[in-house]
mmCIF file of C-alpha atoms in Angstrom:
data_model
loop_
_atom_site.group_PDB
_atom_site.id
_atom_site.type_symbol
_atom_site.label_atom_id
_atom_site.label_comp_id
_atom_site.label_asym_id
_atom_site.label_seq_id
_atom_site.Cartn_x
_atom_site.Cartn_y
_atom_site.Cartn_z
ATOM 1 C CA MET A 19 -15.748 9.321 -8.712
ATOM 2 C CA SER A 20 -13.887 10.561 -11.078
ATOM 3 C CA GLU A 21 -11.110 13.748 -10.415
ATOM 4 C CA THR A 22 -12.350 15.140 -13.669
ATOM 5 C CA VAL A 23 -16.503 16.344 -13.417
ATOM 6 C CA LYS A 24 -17.624 17.303 -17.180
ATOM 7 C CA LEU A 25 -20.853 19.413 -18.054
ATOM 8 C CA ALA A 26 -22.776 18.560 -20.878
ATOM 9 C CA PRO A 27 -25.526 20.743 -21.047
ATOM 10 C CA SER A 28 -28.290 19.802 -22.873
ATOM 11 C CA ILE A 29 -30.035 21.953 -25.183
ATOM 12 C CA LEU A 30 -33.295 20.397 -25.080
ATOM 13 C CA ALA A 31 -33.927 22.988 -21.931
ATOM 14 C CA ALA A 32 -32.283 25.510 -24.016
ATOM 15 C CA ASP A 33 -34.355 28.870 -26.105
ATOM 16 C CA PHE A 34 -34.560 27.412 -29.105
ATOM 17 C CA ALA A 35 -35.252 31.609 -30.123
ATOM 18 C CA CYS A 36 -31.237 32.228 -29.141
ATOM 19 C CA LEU A 37 -30.118 28.685 -29.435
ATOM 20 C CA GLY A 38 -26.677 29.765 -30.959
ATOM 21 C CA GLU A 39 -26.417 32.435 -28.357
ATOM 22 C CA GLN A 40 -26.491 30.001 -25.566
ATOM 23 C CA VAL A 41 -24.420 27.362 -27.089
ATOM 24 C CA ALA A 42 -21.406 30.123 -27.139
ATOM 25 C CA GLU A 43 -22.232 31.549 -23.470
ATOM 26 C CA ALA A 44 -21.690 27.118 -22.524
ATOM 27 C CA GLU A 45 -19.564 26.920 -24.095
ATOM 28 C CA LYS A 46 -17.404 29.765 -22.630
ATOM 29 C CA ALA A 47 -18.111 28.557 -19.452
ATOM 30 C CA GLY A 48 -16.331 26.246 -18.855
ATOM 31 C CA ALA A 49 -18.924 23.275 -21.183
ATOM 32 C CA ASN A 50 -17.336 20.671 -22.435
ATOM 33 C CA ARG A 51 -19.796 19.091 -24.631
ATOM 34 C CA VAL A 52 -23.552 19.640 -25.246
ATOM 35 C CA HIS A 53 -25.842 17.353 -25.015
ATOM 36 C CA VAL A 54 -28.097 16.922 -28.384
ATOM 37 C CA ASP A 55 -31.657 15.244 -27.156
ATOM 38 C CA VAL A 56 -32.784 13.350 -30.635
ATOM 39 C CA MET A 57 -36.608 11.580 -30.181
ATOM 40 C CA ASP A 58 -38.607 10.033 -32.274
ATOM 41 C CA GLY A 59 -42.233 9.615 -31.317
ATOM 42 C CA HIS A 60 -41.542 5.804 -30.997
ATOM 43 C CA PHE A 61 -38.865 5.167 -28.578
ATOM 44 C CA VAL A 62 -40.034 7.864 -26.474
ATOM 45 C CA PRO A 63 -43.225 9.657 -26.254
ATOM 46 C CA ASN A 64 -42.158 12.898 -27.050
ATOM 47 C CA ILE A 65 -41.012 14.510 -30.443
ATOM 48 C CA SER A 66 -38.080 16.370 -30.604
ATOM 49 C CA MET A 67 -34.837 18.036 -32.972
ATOM 50 C CA GLY A 68 -32.856 16.167 -35.436
ATOM 51 C CA ALA A 69 -29.202 16.415 -37.789
ATOM 52 C CA PRO A 70 -30.248 20.286 -38.774
ATOM 53 C CA ILE A 71 -30.325 21.431 -35.323
ATOM 54 C CA VAL A 72 -26.999 19.594 -34.679
ATOM 55 C CA GLN A 73 -25.230 21.496 -38.811
ATOM 56 C CA SER A 74 -25.839 25.107 -37.281
ATOM 57 C CA LEU A 75 -25.155 24.292 -34.088
ATOM 58 C CA ARG A 76 -21.778 23.015 -36.125
ATOM 59 C CA ARG A 77 -21.047 26.478 -37.672
ATOM 60 C CA VAL A 78 -21.228 28.403 -34.449
ATOM 61 C CA THR A 79 -19.296 26.138 -31.221
ATOM 62 C CA ARG A 80 -16.212 24.209 -30.938
ATOM 63 C CA LEU A 81 -17.477 21.561 -28.732
ATOM 64 C CA PRO A 82 -18.319 18.285 -29.113
ATOM 65 C CA LEU A 83 -21.940 17.549 -30.381
ATOM 66 C CA GLU A 84 -22.227 15.076 -28.022
ATOM 67 C CA THR A 85 -25.975 13.044 -29.912
ATOM 68 C CA HIS A 86 -28.034 10.852 -27.898
ATOM 69 C CA LEU A 87 -30.384 9.045 -29.808
ATOM 70 C CA MET A 88 -33.745 8.448 -27.943
ATOM 71 C CA ILE A 89 -35.393 6.008 -31.753
ATOM 72 C CA SER A 90 -36.240 3.540 -33.181
ATOM 73 C CA ASP A 91 -34.010 1.623 -35.397
ATOM 74 C CA PRO A 92 -30.723 4.678 -34.816
ATOM 75 C CA ASP A 93 -28.791 2.498 -37.138
ATOM 76 C CA PHE A 94 -31.107 4.251 -40.322
ATOM 77 C CA PHE A 95 -29.699 7.245 -39.116
ATOM 78 C CA LEU A 96 -26.024 7.268 -37.865
ATOM 79 C CA GLU A 97 -24.120 8.495 -41.429
ATOM 80 C CA GLU A 98 -26.730 11.420 -41.511
ATOM 81 C CA PHE A 99 -25.524 12.950 -38.356
ATOM 82 C CA VAL A 100 -22.191 12.401 -38.474
ATOM 83 C CA GLU A 101 -21.954 14.544 -42.379
ATOM 84 C CA ALA A 102 -24.309 17.042 -39.326
ATOM 85 C CA GLY A 103 -21.085 17.531 -37.680
ATOM 86 C CA SER A 104 -21.912 15.519 -34.581
ATOM 87 C CA ASP A 105 -18.860 13.882 -33.132
ATOM 88 C CA SER A 106 -20.198 10.637 -30.370
ATOM 89 C CA PHE A 107 -23.327 8.979 -29.305
ATOM 90 C CA LEU A 108 -26.195 7.363 -26.957
ATOM 91 C CA VAL A 109 -27.446 4.653 -28.060
ATOM 92 C CA HIS A 110 -30.052 3.020 -26.101
ATOM 93 C CA TRP A 111 -29.790 -0.859 -25.386
ATOM 94 C CA GLU A 112 -33.818 -1.384 -24.950
ATOM 95 C CA GLY A 113 -35.283 -1.833 -28.413
ATOM 96 C CA ASN A 114 -32.504 -2.123 -30.193
ATOM 97 C CA ASN A 115 -31.832 -4.848 -32.192
ATOM 98 C CA ASN A 116 -28.429 -5.340 -32.373
ATOM 99 C CA LEU A 117 -26.163 -3.397 -29.746
ATOM 100 C CA HIS A 118 -22.665 -4.934 -30.530
ATOM 101 C CA ARG A 119 -23.193 -3.779 -34.033
ATOM 102 C CA THR A 120 -24.729 -0.765 -33.557
ATOM 103 C CA VAL A 121 -21.252 -0.048 -31.641
ATOM 104 C CA ARG A 122 -19.134 -1.266 -34.160
ATOM 105 C CA ARG A 123 -20.952 1.197 -36.852
ATOM 106 C CA ILE A 124 -21.091 4.165 -34.919
ATOM 107 C CA LYS A 125 -17.232 3.405 -34.230
ATOM 108 C CA GLU A 126 -16.918 2.432 -37.677
ATOM 109 C CA LEU A 127 -17.976 5.913 -38.331
ATOM 110 C CA GLY A 128 -15.072 7.010 -36.204
ATOM 111 C CA LYS A 129 -16.804 8.951 -33.430
ATOM 112 C CA ARG A 130 -16.433 7.931 -29.598
ATOM 113 C CA ALA A 131 -19.792 5.305 -29.095
ATOM 114 C CA GLY A 132 -21.732 4.828 -25.473
ATOM 115 C CA VAL A 133 -24.687 2.846 -23.983
ATOM 116 C CA ALA A 134 -27.492 4.533 -21.927
ATOM 117 C CA ILE A 135 -29.968 2.758 -19.858
ATOM 118 C CA ASN A 136 -33.242 4.070 -18.838
ATOM 119 C CA PRO A 137 -33.955 4.159 -14.704
ATOM 120 C CA ALA A 138 -35.989 0.403 -14.870
ATOM 121 C CA THR A 139 -32.999 -1.581 -16.598
ATOM 122 C CA PRO A 140 -30.342 -2.887 -14.338
ATOM 123 C CA ALA A 141 -26.397 -2.245 -14.712
ATOM 124 C CA THR A 142 -25.802 -6.424 -15.652
ATOM 125 C CA VAL A 143 -27.068 -6.051 -19.042
ATOM 126 C CA LEU A 144 -23.445 -3.604 -19.617
ATOM 127 C CA GLU A 145 -21.224 -6.616 -18.699
ATOM 128 C CA GLU A 146 -20.415 -8.000 -22.503
ATOM 129 C CA ILE A 147 -20.972 -4.695 -24.398
ATOM 130 C CA LEU A 148 -18.554 -2.188 -21.730
ATOM 131 C CA PRO A 149 -15.269 -3.239 -22.957
ATOM 132 C CA GLU A 150 -16.828 -1.603 -26.484
ATOM 133 C CA VAL A 151 -17.517 1.075 -25.148
ATOM 134 C CA ASP A 152 -16.087 5.305 -24.450
ATOM 135 C CA LEU A 153 -19.314 6.028 -21.985
ATOM 136 C CA VAL A 154 -21.712 5.083 -20.413
ATOM 137 C CA LEU A 155 -24.996 6.368 -19.847
ATOM 138 C CA VAL A 156 -27.322 6.279 -16.864
ATOM 139 C CA MET A 157 -30.827 8.213 -16.928
ATOM 140 C CA THR A 158 -31.695 9.422 -14.207
ATOM 141 C CA VAL A 159 -35.617 9.442 -15.270
ATOM 142 C CA ASN A 160 -37.510 7.901 -17.748
ATOM 143 C CA PRO A 161 -36.061 9.660 -21.099
ATOM 144 C CA GLY A 162 -38.334 11.928 -23.483
ATOM 145 C CA PHE A 163 -38.804 14.882 -21.693
ATOM 146 C CA GLY A 164 -36.695 17.662 -19.748
ATOM 147 C CA HIS A 165 -37.977 19.254 -15.935
ATOM 148 C CA GLN A 166 -38.702 15.218 -14.688
ATOM 149 C CA HIS A 167 -36.978 15.308 -11.276
ATOM 150 C CA PHE A 168 -34.451 13.022 -9.985
ATOM 151 C CA ILE A 169 -35.346 9.110 -9.622
ATOM 152 C CA HIS A 170 -32.978 8.620 -5.915
ATOM 153 C CA GLY A 171 -33.345 4.505 -6.805
ATOM 154 C CA THR A 172 -30.226 5.178 -9.565
ATOM 155 C CA LEU A 173 -27.374 6.467 -7.161
ATOM 156 C CA PRO A 174 -26.739 1.978 -6.953
ATOM 157 C CA LYS A 175 -26.400 1.713 -9.747
ATOM 158 C CA ILE A 176 -24.303 3.769 -11.022
ATOM 159 C CA GLU A 177 -22.599 2.144 -8.131
ATOM 160 C CA ARG A 178 -22.036 -0.993 -9.936
ATOM 161 C CA VAL A 179 -21.149 0.861 -13.576
ATOM 162 C CA ARG A 180 -18.681 2.772 -12.302
ATOM 163 C CA ARG A 181 -17.368 -0.716 -10.543
ATOM 164 C CA MET A 182 -17.220 -2.800 -13.274
ATOM 165 C CA ILE A 183 -15.571 -0.037 -15.698
ATOM 166 C CA GLU A 184 -12.978 -0.333 -12.571
ATOM 167 C CA ARG A 185 -13.197 -4.040 -12.406
ATOM 168 C CA ALA A 186 -12.851 -4.174 -16.732
ATOM 169 C CA ASN A 187 -9.559 -1.678 -16.079
ATOM 170 C CA LEU A 188 -11.338 -0.356 -18.645
ATOM 171 C CA ARG A 189 -11.177 4.064 -19.725
ATOM 172 C CA CYS A 190 -15.017 4.047 -19.610
ATOM 173 C CA GLU A 191 -17.183 7.840 -18.618
ATOM 174 C CA VAL A 192 -20.205 7.404 -16.439
ATOM 175 C CA GLU A 193 -22.777 9.712 -17.625
ATOM 176 C CA VAL A 194 -25.822 11.078 -15.600
ATOM 177 C CA ASP A 195 -28.543 12.488 -17.458
ATOM 178 C CA GLY A 196 -32.056 13.298 -15.952
ATOM 179 C CA GLY A 197 -32.662 16.250 -12.909
ATOM 180 C CA VAL A 198 -29.476 17.116 -12.130
ATOM 181 C CA ASP A 199 -28.750 20.499 -10.800
ATOM 182 C CA GLU A 200 -26.599 21.100 -7.769
ATOM 183 C CA GLU A 201 -28.538 18.946 -4.716
ATOM 184 C CA THR A 202 -28.637 15.886 -7.152
ATOM 185 C CA ALA A 203 -25.288 16.008 -8.869
ATOM 186 C CA PRO A 204 -23.152 16.058 -5.651
ATOM 187 C CA LEU A 205 -25.139 12.702 -5.115
ATOM 188 C CA ALA A 206 -24.575 11.580 -8.232
ATOM 189 C CA ALA A 207 -20.235 12.998 -8.335
ATOM 190 C CA ALA A 208 -20.218 10.129 -5.040
ATOM 191 C CA ALA A 209 -21.388 7.651 -6.266
ATOM 192 C CA GLY A 210 -19.465 7.211 -9.907
ATOM 193 C CA ALA A 211 -20.559 9.781 -12.558
ATOM 194 C CA ASP A 212 -17.825 12.671 -13.845
ATOM 195 C CA VAL A 213 -19.985 13.360 -17.106
ATOM 196 C CA PHE A 214 -23.419 16.239 -15.948
ATOM 197 C CA VAL A 215 -25.354 16.526 -18.238
ATOM 198 C CA ALA A 216 -27.853 19.328 -17.011
ATOM 199 C CA GLY A 217 -30.923 20.754 -18.559
ATOM 200 C CA SER A 218 -32.852 23.115 -16.583
ATOM 201 C CA SER A 219 -30.526 23.964 -14.145
ATOM 202 C CA ILE A 220 -28.117 25.286 -16.754
ATOM 203 C CA PHE A 221 -30.693 27.087 -19.119
ATOM 204 C CA ALA A 222 -33.216 27.815 -17.082
ATOM 205 C CA ASP A 223 -31.782 29.602 -14.324
ATOM 206 C CA ASN A 224 -32.724 33.782 -13.828
ATOM 207 C CA ALA A 225 -29.307 34.211 -13.527
ATOM 208 C CA GLY A 226 -27.892 33.026 -16.524
ATOM 209 C CA VAL A 227 -26.087 29.980 -18.430
ATOM 210 C CA ALA A 228 -22.514 31.142 -16.865
ATOM 211 C CA VAL A 229 -23.871 31.633 -13.523
ATOM 212 C CA ALA A 230 -25.707 28.574 -13.720
ATOM 213 C CA MET A 231 -23.125 25.637 -14.934
ATOM 214 C CA ASN A 232 -20.182 27.622 -11.886
ATOM 215 C CA ARG A 233 -22.596 27.398 -9.494
ATOM 216 C CA LEU A 234 -23.126 23.295 -10.888
ATOM 217 C CA ARG A 235 -19.380 22.855 -11.014
ATOM 218 C CA THR A 236 -19.267 23.730 -7.677
ATOM 219 C CA SER A 237 -21.894 21.863 -5.487
ATOM 220 C CA ILE A 238 -19.940 18.413 -7.359
ATOM 221 C CA ALA A 239 -15.884 20.267 -6.172
ATOM 222 C CA HIS A 240 -17.303 20.683 -2.757
ATOM 223 C CA CYS A 241 -18.338 17.030 -3.034
ATOM 224 C CA SER A 242 -15.046 15.530 -3.973
ATOM 225 C CA THR A 243 -12.930 17.654 -1.479
ATOM 226 C CA ALA A 244 -15.414 15.756 0.889
ATOM 227 C CA LEU A 245 -15.017 12.319 -0.079
ATOM 228 C CA ARG A 246 -11.486 13.142 -0.273
ATOM 229 C CA ALA A 247 -10.957 14.454 3.913
#
């Protein structure tokens, strides 16, 4: 587990009537980046936001905008999202025509590149691409919808990804996305995750964004303390 915990609030669960205000609140509460889920109704059975949302967010936050492209043929949209203000991209191993080319293109555009893998995809598929990326996203739910329950069977895979990175002596983050809350985040942290995407547990908390983020961060910190003890 990394000593540095990073929180990436996912705006998929935000109230879009006051999106700017909620993102500003998350930034003030210490968010490390904003996670933007882009879905096209083909790669996943849902449709969500596009480049105009990124462009709007770019005007109201200084946080890095992490764009999770759950879409077919992400190569066709990279430049559009770069122009809108995206700082990094997550593309899926599944269904990508040429993952290496996509990652290289993201780097050519001057942005951070990450690869995401679904719950049923083994960690071994990352072996060849791992030296090329800045981040691995282990999906802890099947992509496409928010408000899903964390799949505990993904925990051993998080551990395997962390070991692969350490064996290769790479500086690569391990991110988790899906069902992340104060109960599941410590489990993922213990397995080796250091970046936590959280949507409902932050933006749907009745106590507010700041309180929810502090609660989540504290739960992960307690895990870290217990592991060192």
